[in-house]
Amino acid sequence: MDLSVLLAFTAAALVISVVPGPDMMFVVANGIARGRRAGLVAALGMSTGLAVHTVAAALGLGTLLHAAPAVLDAVRIVGAAFLVYLAVTTLRSRTRIDDRPVDQATGHRSLRRTYLMAVLTNLANPKVILFFLAFFPQFLVADGGWPAWVQFLVLGAVFIAVGLTVDGTVGLAAGTLSALLLRRPSVQRWLDRISAAIFGALAVRLVADQTGH
């Protein structure tokens, strides 16, 4: 694969990654609600989901999904249910966290849950794999010496690296801002409401989105 193609793809991936989208909003919501580590873990979970989408697209599974709108609708509904669940649990978590030390509230179990939810939320958005199928082929080289599926995986790895860098930075920034705001009394309650509102908005967007049109 030509270096100029990789550089062009990297630049395009950077532009796409810095534009706020559902993944970034999910990372921001977790960073605000649970701090820097949760924001970074959410970014890692999103990247894991992207890795699965990349492999699926390289294997041609996206074509199958595109040919079966009912499957896309089902996946979208599952994703929306996850986001609604996150919105509700975020609002209800304030009382439980207030009764525990900070290190327990942000412990390994909570971070593991954040990671899994990020992965599932990303996987539940079928438009990601359809985006891959529409965007990546523009950078595939027919006579590049590498099979198309290998080129697809390489481009996917670059896209994930760029996305993780951007989302990770955003997650850390959101967590830092949250930590600064927490110095004021009762601010956490509003931060939780903001996070829940983001999760809820993402759920509405996922349900209302006409995937494949």
XYZ file of C-alpha atoms in Angstrom:
213
model
C 0.000 0.000 0.000
C 1.347 3.398 -1.006
C 2.477 5.730 1.781
C 0.697 8.690 0.217
C -2.575 6.774 0.395
C -2.041 6.021 4.076
C -1.229 9.662 4.808
C -4.327 10.837 2.949
C -6.458 8.312 4.815
C -4.951 9.336 8.165
C -5.750 12.986 7.484
C -9.316 12.110 6.514
C -9.694 9.894 9.596
C -8.487 12.739 11.819
C -11.042 15.149 10.379
C -13.817 12.601 10.866
C -12.696 11.763 14.416
C -12.604 15.349 15.698
C -16.184 16.000 14.565
C -18.429 15.262 17.583
C -20.477 12.116 17.078
C -22.256 9.452 19.137
C -19.010 7.742 20.193
C -17.437 10.980 21.362
C -20.600 11.997 23.203
C -20.625 8.637 24.982
C -17.007 9.167 26.047
C -17.757 12.704 27.229
C -20.770 11.522 29.247
C -18.697 8.890 31.048
C -15.837 11.295 31.645
C -18.208 13.827 33.178
C -20.066 11.278 35.284
C -17.159 9.119 36.503
C -13.901 10.957 35.931
C -10.785 10.725 33.746
C -10.260 6.973 34.013
C -13.847 6.251 32.991
C -13.526 8.605 30.023
C -10.361 6.870 28.861
C -11.840 3.392 29.406
C -14.927 4.387 27.416
C -12.643 5.451 24.566
C -10.887 2.074 24.715
C -14.241 0.301 24.618
C -15.321 2.282 21.571
C -12.061 1.375 19.818
C -12.647 -2.279 20.605
C -16.057 -2.054 18.988
C -14.496 -0.407 15.938
C -12.002 -3.269 15.706
C -14.868 -5.765 15.556
C -16.614 -3.652 12.908
C -13.390 -3.500 10.889
C -12.951 -7.269 10.860
C -16.636 -7.781 10.046
C -16.457 -5.329 7.157
C -13.258 -6.928 5.842
C -15.034 -10.297 5.858
C -17.971 -8.861 3.959
C -20.516 -9.110 6.750
C -21.596 -5.531 6.105
C -23.066 -6.575 2.772
C -25.236 -9.118 4.555
C -26.464 -6.527 7.046
C -27.169 -4.059 4.278
C -29.304 -6.670 2.523
C -31.307 -7.362 5.691
C -32.872 -4.108 6.981
C -34.785 -6.002 9.674
C -31.483 -7.073 11.239
C -30.284 -3.462 11.247
C -33.500 -2.334 12.924
C -33.165 -4.995 15.619
C -29.551 -4.064 16.317
C -30.465 -0.387 16.491
C -33.235 -1.056 19.013
C -30.875 -3.090 21.197
C -28.371 -0.237 21.120
C -31.033 2.273 22.098
C -32.069 0.047 25.020
C -28.477 0.007 26.275
C -28.304 3.799 26.149
C -31.602 4.201 27.998
C -30.292 1.807 30.635
C -27.151 3.930 30.994
C -29.220 7.101 31.329
C -31.363 5.604 34.098
C -28.459 4.052 36.024
C -26.491 7.299 35.818
C -29.332 9.200 37.457
C -29.765 6.522 40.132
C -26.059 6.098 40.886
C -25.643 9.364 42.774
C -27.043 8.029 46.049
C -24.954 4.847 45.902
C -21.755 6.752 45.146
C -22.365 9.284 47.910
C -22.400 6.419 50.423
C -19.031 4.968 49.295
C -15.421 6.153 49.276
C -14.284 7.663 45.981
C -11.832 4.850 45.207
C -14.631 2.295 45.475
C -17.018 4.326 43.342
C -14.491 4.344 40.504
C -13.043 0.889 41.116
C -12.172 -1.882 38.722
C -15.703 -3.259 38.578
C -17.121 0.129 37.539
C -14.419 0.614 34.920
C -14.960 -2.890 33.553
C -18.680 -2.150 33.257
C -17.937 1.129 31.487
C -15.672 -0.672 29.024
C -18.234 -3.368 28.249
C -21.016 -0.840 27.807
C -18.846 1.194 25.429
C -18.107 -1.905 23.340
C -21.758 -2.937 23.221
C -22.937 0.571 22.426
C -20.533 0.815 19.493
C -21.416 -2.646 18.205
C -25.119 -1.847 18.442
C -24.730 0.958 15.910
C -24.900 -0.771 12.491
C -24.172 2.472 10.676
C -20.535 2.160 11.731
C -19.928 -0.893 9.565
C -21.910 0.660 6.711
C -19.745 3.766 7.018
C -16.661 1.590 6.786
C -17.984 -0.008 3.603
C -18.677 3.407 2.049
C -15.524 5.223 3.203
C -12.686 2.697 3.174
C -12.999 1.481 -0.451
C -12.061 4.984 -1.634
C -8.533 4.318 -0.361
C -8.091 0.735 -1.566
C -5.467 0.295 -4.275
C -6.268 -2.329 -6.897
C -2.631 -2.909 -7.862
C -1.152 -2.211 -4.443
C 0.228 -5.719 -4.040
C -1.881 -6.395 -0.921
C -5.222 -8.236 -0.957
C -8.201 -5.936 -0.473
C -9.080 -7.450 2.906
C -5.525 -6.843 4.188
C -5.670 -3.230 3.049
C -9.048 -2.938 4.776
C -7.591 -4.185 8.054
C -4.630 -1.809 7.802
C -6.910 1.146 7.150
C -9.091 0.014 10.045
C -6.088 -0.080 12.374
C -5.127 3.456 11.362
C -8.687 4.679 11.827
C -8.886 3.081 15.270
C -5.526 4.556 16.342
C -6.595 8.042 15.284
C -10.017 7.675 16.870
C -8.593 6.355 20.135
C -6.176 9.258 20.346
C -8.937 11.805 19.823
C -11.555 10.110 22.026
C -9.009 9.345 24.738
C -7.963 12.996 24.853
C -11.587 14.103 24.984
C -12.359 11.592 27.746
C -9.429 12.791 29.855
C -10.428 16.415 29.308
C -14.050 15.725 30.286
C -12.893 13.895 33.405
C -10.551 16.731 34.347
C -13.317 19.289 33.919
C -15.603 17.142 36.042
C -12.985 16.932 38.799
C -12.590 20.715 38.818
C -16.343 21.319 38.935
C -16.778 18.842 41.785
C -15.071 21.312 44.092
C -18.386 23.129 44.210
C -21.234 21.631 46.264
C -24.065 19.810 44.475
C -22.396 20.132 41.055
C -22.156 16.327 40.676
C -25.936 16.074 40.598
C -26.066 18.342 37.563
C -23.171 16.524 35.921
C -25.068 13.264 36.300
C -28.138 14.859 34.739
C -26.064 16.105 31.809
C -24.555 12.640 31.301
C -27.979 10.992 31.487
C -29.333 13.535 28.987
C -26.521 12.678 26.557
C -27.212 8.943 26.878
C -30.927 9.564 26.374
C -30.347 11.781 23.332
C -28.103 9.134 21.778
C -30.829 6.526 22.332
C -33.442 8.725 20.619
C -31.047 9.405 17.747
C -30.335 5.704 17.290
C -34.029 4.799 17.187
C -35.025 7.687 14.926
C -32.123 7.195 12.526
C -33.209 5.548 9.285
C -30.268 3.213 8.831
C -29.450 2.344 5.274
C -31.336 5.320 3.756
